[in-house]
Coordinates of C-alpha atoms in Angstrom, one line a residue:
Chain I
X1 CA 8.9 64.8 51.4
X2 CA 9.1 62.2 53.4
X3 CA 5.7 61.3 55.7
X4 CA 6.1 58.9 58.6
X5 CA 3.9 58.6 61.7
X6 CA 5.8 60.7 64.3
X7 CA 4.9 60.1 68.3
X8 CA 3.3 63.3 69.3
X9 CA 3.7 64.3 72.9
X10 CA 2.6 67.1 74.7
X11 CA 4.8 70.0 74.0
X12 CA 5.0 69.0 69.9
X13 CA 1.2 69.0 70.5
X14 CA 1.4 72.5 71.5
X15 CA 3.2 73.5 69.1
X16 CA 0.9 72.3 66.3
X17 CA -2.2 73.5 67.9
X18 CA -0.9 77.0 68.3
X19 CA -0.3 77.1 64.4
X20 CA -4.2 76.1 63.9
X21 CA -4.9 79.9 63.6
X22 CA -2.6 81.2 61.5
X23 CA 1.1 80.5 60.5
X24 CA 3.3 82.1 63.4
X25 CA 7.2 82.8 63.8
X26 CA 9.7 80.9 66.2
X27 CA 8.8 83.4 69.4
X28 CA 5.2 83.3 68.6
X29 CA 4.9 79.7 69.0
X30 CA 6.6 79.8 71.8
X31 CA 4.1 82.5 73.7
X32 CA 0.9 80.6 72.0
X33 CA 1.7 77.3 73.4
X34 CA 2.2 78.5 77.0
X35 CA -0.9 80.6 76.6
X36 CA -3.0 77.6 75.4
X37 CA -1.5 75.2 77.2
X38 CA -2.7 77.4 80.7
X39 CA 1.3 78.0 81.2
X40 CA 2.2 74.0 81.2
X41 CA 4.3 73.8 78.2
X42 CA 6.9 76.4 78.0
X43 CA 9.1 75.5 75.1
X44 CA 12.9 76.3 75.4
X45 CA 14.0 77.4 71.6
X46 CA 16.1 74.3 70.6
X47 CA 13.6 72.1 71.8
X48 CA 11.0 74.0 69.6
X49 CA 12.9 73.7 67.1
X50 CA 13.2 69.9 67.3
X51 CA 9.8 69.9 67.0
X52 CA 9.4 71.8 64.5
X53 CA 12.1 69.7 62.3
X54 CA 10.0 66.4 63.5
X55 CA 6.9 68.0 62.8
X56 CA 8.0 69.2 59.2
X57 CA 9.8 65.9 57.8
X58 CA 6.3 64.6 59.2
X59 CA 4.4 66.8 56.6
X60 CA 2.7 68.1 59.4
X61 CA 4.1 72.0 59.1
X62 CA 5.5 73.3 56.7
X63 CA 8.2 77.3 56.5
X64 CA 5.3 79.2 54.6
X65 CA 6.9 82.4 54.6
X66 CA 9.8 84.6 56.1
X67 CA 10.7 88.4 56.5
X68 CA 14.3 89.8 57.4
X69 CA 14.4 91.2 61.0
X70 CA 17.5 93.4 62.2
X71 CA 19.8 91.5 59.3
X72 CA 18.1 87.6 61.0
X73 CA 16.0 85.7 58.6
X74 CA 12.5 85.4 60.3
X75 CA 10.4 82.0 59.3
X76 CA 6.8 81.6 60.0
X77 CA 5.5 77.8 60.3
X78 CA 1.9 77.0 59.0
X79 CA 0.2 73.6 59.2
X80 CA -0.7 71.6 56.2
X81 CA -4.0 69.6 55.9
X82 CA -2.0 66.6 57.4
X83 CA -1.2 68.6 60.3
X84 CA -4.7 69.7 60.8
X85 CA -5.8 66.4 60.9
X86 CA -3.2 65.1 63.4
X87 CA -4.6 67.7 65.4
X88 CA -7.8 66.7 65.6
X89 CA -7.0 63.1 66.2
X90 CA -4.5 63.8 68.8
X91 CA -7.1 66.6 70.7
X92 CA -8.7 64.0 73.0
X93 CA -4.9 62.4 74.3
X94 CA -4.7 66.4 75.4
X95 CA -7.8 66.6 77.4
X96 CA -6.8 70.4 78.2
X97 CA -6.2 71.0 74.9
X98 CA -9.5 68.9 73.3
X99 CA -11.7 71.9 75.2
X100 CA -9.7 74.7 73.5
X101 CA -9.3 73.0 70.3
X102 CA -12.1 71.3 69.8
X103 CA -14.9 73.6 71.3
X104 CA -13.9 77.0 71.7
X105 CA -10.6 77.6 70.0
X106 CA -9.3 79.9 72.3
X107 CA -8.4 79.7 76.1
X108 CA -9.9 82.6 77.4
X109 CA -13.1 81.5 75.9
X110 CA -12.6 78.0 78.0
X111 CA -14.6 78.2 81.1
X112 CA -13.1 77.5 84.4
X113 CA -9.2 76.3 84.1
X114 CA -8.3 76.1 87.7
X115 CA -4.8 75.3 89.1
X116 CA -5.3 72.9 91.8
X117 CA -2.7 71.7 94.2
X118 CA -0.2 73.1 90.8
X119 CA -1.8 70.7 88.2
X120 CA -4.5 72.2 85.4
X121 CA -7.6 71.1 85.9
X122 CA -10.5 71.6 83.7
X123 CA -13.8 72.0 85.4
X124 CA -17.2 72.9 84.4
X125 CA -17.9 75.9 85.0
X126 CA -15.7 79.3 85.7
X127 CA -14.6 79.9 89.1
X128 CA -11.5 81.8 90.6
X129 CA -8.2 80.4 90.0
Chain Q
X1 CA 27.8 91.2 69.1
X2 CA 26.4 91.2 72.4
X3 CA 27.9 88.6 75.4
X4 CA 24.8 86.9 75.1
X5 CA 25.5 86.2 71.3
X6 CA 28.5 85.1 71.4
X7 CA 27.6 82.7 74.1
X8 CA 24.4 81.5 71.7
X9 CA 26.5 81.2 69.1
X10 CA 28.7 78.9 71.0
X11 CA 26.1 76.7 71.6
X12 CA 25.2 76.2 68.7
X13 CA 28.1 74.7 67.6
X14 CA 26.1 71.8 68.9
X15 CA 24.8 71.6 65.3
X16 CA 26.1 70.4 62.1
X17 CA 27.6 72.6 60.1
X18 CA 25.0 72.0 57.2
X19 CA 22.2 72.5 59.5
X20 CA 23.5 75.6 61.1
X21 CA 24.0 77.4 57.4
X22 CA 20.3 77.5 56.9
X23 CA 18.9 77.9 60.6
X24 CA 21.4 79.0 63.0
X25 CA 20.3 83.2 62.2
X26 CA 16.7 82.2 62.5
X27 CA 17.3 80.5 66.2
X28 CA 19.6 82.8 67.4
X29 CA 16.5 85.4 66.6
X30 CA 13.8 83.3 68.4
X31 CA 16.6 82.6 71.2
X32 CA 17.5 86.5 71.4
X33 CA 14.1 87.4 71.6
X34 CA 12.5 85.2 73.8
X35 CA 15.4 85.5 76.8
X36 CA 14.8 88.3 79.3
X37 CA 16.2 91.5 79.0
X38 CA 19.4 92.1 81.3
X39 CA 21.0 88.5 81.0
X40 CA 24.0 87.6 79.5
X41 CA 23.7 84.2 79.6
X42 CA 20.8 82.0 78.0
X43 CA 18.2 80.4 80.4
X44 CA 19.5 77.2 82.0
X45 CA 17.0 75.2 80.0
X46 CA 17.6 77.1 76.9
X47 CA 21.3 75.7 76.9
X48 CA 20.3 72.1 77.4
X49 CA 17.6 72.4 74.8
X50 CA 20.4 73.9 72.2
X51 CA 22.7 71.0 73.3
X52 CA 20.1 68.3 73.2
X53 CA 19.0 69.8 69.8
X54 CA 22.3 70.0 68.2
X55 CA 23.1 65.7 68.7
X56 CA 19.6 65.2 67.8
X57 CA 20.2 67.3 64.3
X58 CA 23.3 65.5 64.2
X59 CA 22.1 62.1 64.9
X60 CA 19.1 62.7 62.1
X61 CA 21.7 64.0 59.7
X62 CA 24.0 60.6 60.2
X63 CA 21.1 58.7 58.7
X64 CA 21.3 59.0 55.2
X65 CA 24.0 56.0 54.3
X66 CA 23.1 52.4 54.0
X67 CA 24.5 50.1 57.2
X68 CA 27.3 48.7 54.0
X69 CA 28.9 52.5 53.3
X70 CA 28.4 52.8 57.4
X71 CA 30.4 49.8 58.3
X72 CA 33.0 50.3 55.6
X73 CA 33.9 54.3 57.0
X74 CA 33.8 53.3 60.7
X75 CA 36.2 50.2 59.6
X76 CA 38.3 52.8 57.8
X77 CA 38.3 55.2 60.9
X78 CA 40.1 52.4 62.8
X79 CA 42.1 52.2 60.0
X80 CA 43.4 55.6 60.3
X81 CA 43.6 55.6 64.4
X82 CA 45.8 52.2 63.8
X83 CA 48.1 53.9 60.9
X84 CA 48.5 57.2 63.7
X85 CA 49.5 55.5 66.8
X86 CA 51.6 52.9 65.1
X87 CA 53.4 55.8 63.4
X88 CA 53.7 57.5 66.7
X89 CA 55.5 54.7 68.6
X90 CA 57.5 53.7 65.8
X91 CA 59.0 57.6 65.7
X92 CA 59.1 57.4 69.7
X93 CA 60.7 54.5 70.3
X94 CA 62.9 54.7 67.3
X95 CA 63.9 58.0 67.2
X96 CA 64.9 57.8 70.9
X97 CA 67.5 55.0 70.3
X98 CA 69.0 57.1 67.4
X99 CA 67.6 54.5 64.7
X100 CA 66.2 56.4 61.6
X101 CA 65.4 53.8 59.4
X102 CA 61.7 53.0 60.8
X103 CA 60.7 56.7 61.6
X104 CA 61.2 56.7 57.4
X105 CA 58.8 54.1 57.3
X106 CA 56.5 55.9 59.8
X107 CA 56.7 58.9 57.4
X108 CA 56.2 57.1 54.4
X109 CA 53.1 55.4 55.6
X110 CA 51.0 58.3 57.0
X111 CA 52.4 60.2 53.5
X112 CA 50.4 57.3 52.0
X113 CA 47.5 57.5 54.5
X114 CA 46.8 61.4 53.8
X115 CA 46.9 60.9 50.2
X116 CA 44.4 58.3 49.9
X117 CA 42.2 60.2 52.2
X118 CA 42.3 63.2 51.1
X119 CA 40.9 63.6 47.8
X120 CA 40.8 67.3 46.0
X121 CA 38.8 66.0 43.4
X122 CA 36.3 63.9 45.0
X123 CA 36.5 61.1 42.7
X124 CA 39.1 59.1 44.0
X125 CA 42.7 59.8 44.3
X126 CA 44.8 60.9 41.3
X127 CA 47.5 57.9 39.8
X128 CA 50.4 60.8 40.2
X129 CA 48.7 60.6 43.7
X130 CA 49.0 57.1 44.1
X131 CA 52.4 56.3 42.6
X132 CA 53.6 58.9 45.4
X133 CA 51.9 57.0 47.6
X134 CA 53.2 53.3 46.8
X135 CA 56.8 55.0 46.1
X136 CA 56.9 56.5 50.0
X137 CA 55.9 53.0 51.5
X138 CA 58.1 51.4 49.4
X139 CA 60.9 53.6 50.4
X140 CA 60.1 53.7 53.6
X141 CA 59.9 50.3 54.2
X142 CA 63.4 49.5 52.5
X143 CA 65.0 52.1 54.4
X144 CA 63.5 50.8 57.5
X145 CA 64.3 47.0 57.1
X146 CA 68.1 47.9 55.8
X147 CA 69.3 50.3 58.3
X148 CA 70.4 48.0 60.5
X149 CA 67.9 49.1 63.3
X150 CA 69.5 49.0 66.7
X151 CA 65.6 48.3 67.8
X152 CA 64.7 45.3 66.4
X153 CA 61.5 44.2 68.4
X154 CA 59.2 47.5 66.6
X155 CA 60.5 45.8 63.1
X156 CA 57.9 43.1 63.8
X157 CA 55.3 46.3 63.3
X158 CA 56.0 46.3 59.9
X159 CA 53.9 44.1 58.4
X160 CA 50.9 44.4 60.6
X161 CA 51.3 48.3 59.2
X162 CA 51.5 47.3 55.6
X163 CA 48.5 45.3 55.7
X164 CA 46.3 47.9 57.7
X165 CA 47.6 50.7 55.1
X166 CA 46.1 48.1 52.0
X167 CA 43.0 47.4 54.3
X168 CA 42.7 51.4 54.2
X169 CA 43.4 51.6 50.5
X170 CA 40.9 49.3 49.9
X171 CA 38.3 50.9 51.9
X172 CA 39.3 54.3 50.4
X173 CA 37.3 53.6 47.4
X174 CA 33.6 55.0 46.9
X175 CA 32.1 58.6 47.0
X176 CA 31.5 58.9 50.8
X177 CA 34.2 60.7 52.9
X178 CA 35.7 60.5 56.3
X179 CA 33.5 63.0 58.6
X180 CA 35.5 65.9 59.5
X181 CA 34.6 65.9 62.8
X182 CA 36.2 62.0 63.3
X183 CA 39.5 63.2 62.4
X184 CA 39.9 65.1 66.0
X185 CA 39.7 60.7 67.0
X186 CA 42.6 59.8 65.6
X187 CA 44.7 63.3 66.8
X188 CA 43.4 62.7 70.2
X189 CA 44.9 58.9 70.2
X190 CA 48.5 60.5 69.8
X191 CA 47.8 63.4 72.3
X192 CA 47.2 60.7 74.6
X193 CA 50.0 58.4 73.5
X194 CA 52.3 61.6 73.9
X195 CA 50.9 62.2 77.2
X196 CA 51.2 58.9 78.8
X197 CA 55.3 58.9 78.7
X198 CA 54.9 62.4 80.1
X199 CA 52.9 61.5 83.2
X200 CA 55.5 58.2 83.5
X201 CA 58.4 60.4 83.5
X202 CA 57.1 62.7 86.3
X203 CA 56.3 59.8 88.5
X204 CA 59.6 58.1 87.6
X205 CA 62.1 61.0 86.8
X206 CA 65.0 58.8 86.7
X207 CA 62.9 57.6 83.3
X208 CA 63.5 60.4 81.1
X209 CA 62.6 58.3 77.6
X210 CA 59.9 61.1 77.0
X211 CA 58.8 59.0 73.3
X212 CA 57.9 55.8 73.9
X213 CA 54.6 55.9 74.0
X214 CA 52.7 52.9 76.3
X215 CA 49.1 54.2 77.6
X216 CA 47.8 52.5 80.1
X217 CA 44.3 50.2 79.3
X218 CA 42.1 52.4 81.6
X219 CA 43.2 55.1 78.9
X220 CA 42.2 53.1 75.7
X221 CA 39.0 51.8 78.1
X222 CA 38.2 56.1 78.6
X223 CA 38.5 56.7 74.9
X224 CA 35.9 53.5 74.4
X225 CA 33.6 55.0 76.7
X226 CA 33.4 58.3 75.0
X227 CA 32.5 56.6 72.0
X228 CA 30.2 54.1 73.5
X229 CA 28.4 57.4 75.1
X230 CA 28.5 58.8 71.4
X231 CA 26.5 55.8 69.8
X232 CA 23.0 57.8 69.9
X233 CA 24.6 60.4 67.7
X234 CA 26.6 58.1 65.7
X235 CA 27.5 54.7 66.1
X236 CA 30.2 55.1 63.6
X237 CA 33.1 56.3 65.5
X238 CA 32.4 53.3 68.3
X239 CA 32.8 50.7 65.7
X240 CA 36.0 52.3 64.4
X241 CA 37.3 52.5 67.7
X242 CA 36.9 48.6 68.6
X243 CA 38.3 47.9 64.9
X244 CA 41.5 50.0 66.0
X245 CA 41.5 48.4 69.8
X246 CA 41.0 44.9 67.7
X247 CA 43.8 45.5 65.7
X248 CA 46.0 47.2 68.3
X249 CA 45.7 44.0 70.9
X250 CA 46.5 41.4 67.9
X251 CA 49.2 43.3 66.7
X252 CA 50.8 43.5 70.0
X253 CA 50.2 38.9 70.9
X254 CA 51.3 38.4 67.4
X255 CA 54.7 40.4 68.1
X256 CA 55.0 39.1 71.6
X257 CA 54.5 35.6 70.1
X258 CA 56.9 35.6 67.3
X259 CA 59.4 37.7 69.0
X260 CA 59.2 34.4 71.6
X261 CA 60.4 32.4 67.9
X262 CA 63.5 33.8 67.8
X263 CA 66.1 30.7 68.8
X264 CA 69.2 32.3 70.9
X265 CA 72.2 32.5 68.7
X266 CA 74.2 29.1 69.4
X267 CA 77.8 31.7 70.8
X268 CA 75.1 32.5 73.8
X269 CA 76.0 30.7 77.1
X270 CA 73.4 28.3 78.2
X271 CA 72.7 31.2 81.1
X272 CA 72.0 33.9 78.6
X273 CA 69.8 32.0 76.8
X274 CA 67.4 30.9 79.4
X275 CA 67.5 34.2 80.4
X276 CA 66.4 35.5 77.3
X277 CA 63.8 32.6 77.3
X278 CA 62.2 33.5 80.4
X279 CA 62.1 37.2 79.5
X280 CA 60.0 36.6 76.6
X281 CA 57.9 34.7 78.3
X282 CA 57.5 37.4 81.4
X283 CA 56.9 40.1 78.3
X284 CA 54.4 37.7 76.4
X285 CA 52.5 37.2 79.9
X286 CA 52.4 40.7 80.2
X287 CA 51.0 42.0 76.7
X288 CA 48.7 38.9 76.4
X289 CA 47.2 40.2 80.0
X290 CA 46.9 43.7 78.4
X291 CA 45.4 42.4 75.3
X292 CA 42.5 40.5 76.3
X293 CA 41.6 43.7 78.4
X294 CA 41.7 45.1 74.6
X295 CA 39.9 42.9 73.7
X296 CA 37.2 42.8 76.1
X297 CA 36.4 46.5 75.5
X298 CA 36.7 46.3 71.3
X299 CA 34.0 43.5 72.2
X300 CA 31.7 45.6 74.6
X301 CA 31.9 48.7 71.7
X302 CA 31.2 46.1 69.0
X303 CA 28.5 44.3 70.2
X304 CA 26.6 47.8 71.9
X305 CA 27.0 49.6 68.4
X306 CA 26.2 46.4 66.3
X307 CA 22.3 47.1 67.4
X308 CA 22.4 50.9 66.8
X309 CA 24.7 50.7 63.5
X310 CA 21.4 49.2 61.9
X311 CA 19.5 51.1 63.0
X312 CA 20.9 54.0 62.1
X313 CA 20.7 53.1 58.3
X314 CA 17.1 51.6 58.8
X315 CA 15.6 55.1 60.2

């Protein structure tokens, strides 16, 4: 496997973050990334697999299992140790996600995600959005 | 299969075949699951992402070979385009005049080219294939020169075609073969060469020679632009088209120049001889003004693709 440094932008970051708890399949990654980013990252299928290819090539993610659903293969992807390190290292760069990954781990536990003028802000206290 | 699935499968063609074999079903599954129910087309952003993803997968796949091999394949492509186009010119310009010698040569060259490129064993052309290729070319050349051609001007093309064929024979050694997708390019060139006289016949109905190919330089520039747009995915076709345009321009110049060296027979009157000279000078001017544009497009393509070609091997 080839390991090399890759640039991790927001969508790629949320793909990594969505796999933090458990291995997921493509559709579940898209849903989880949207949920974790509070709706900011809505991955298109093509973009998801592009990101997964890059992350797999970098050794951050690997397919862990597959099952056949309706005659089609469905692969589950999981974080490798390198991937987990990269996720922690990248967390400070993605402020909103940093809270979720380092403090709470789940968006519903993060108090005060508010949408101000169409942008997501993270507040200290819970407030109505 | 639903209409949505058919359309998704069409979009998946953006991915290279090897990639599709492994991933297509998985991607398709995710795509069908995430598309809102009731739609017969995937979402616009999904379409766009699939095309981008496919091109990116192609670009990744093209980063396997050394610069040396990439250059070899690119030049090989240039030679193939050149030979296809030259064969079409020889066929078109001579069948019209009722000459069959040079078309025989063109067929021999095409046969040799196919034999050199098609290697069913994967280890190189067999000696029997080599013998057939060489025999076809020698027979074709002999017929072309001996068969009393009425159209002498295109005879000048034969040495260049033989040289390029020799270059193709040298370059075709090696384990890496031309990607099958590239074979569209020579086909496109010949289709355009065949369309150009048709377009001319539509605007000048009295001039009905449908076989003489003479696409304007805009057509070659458009093909160059398409190859340049593909550089991000693969820089090699651009290098191949640059090689073709360079060879084509050089051939036209050399032929125009050698035709000026032919001295008019002594039996011609001074008036006819001077008309012949000024005709040749006019032809030289015309060809030069065409050739420098081809050279410019070739040079621009070569400059644009030089760095990406090198990078393609480093990543």
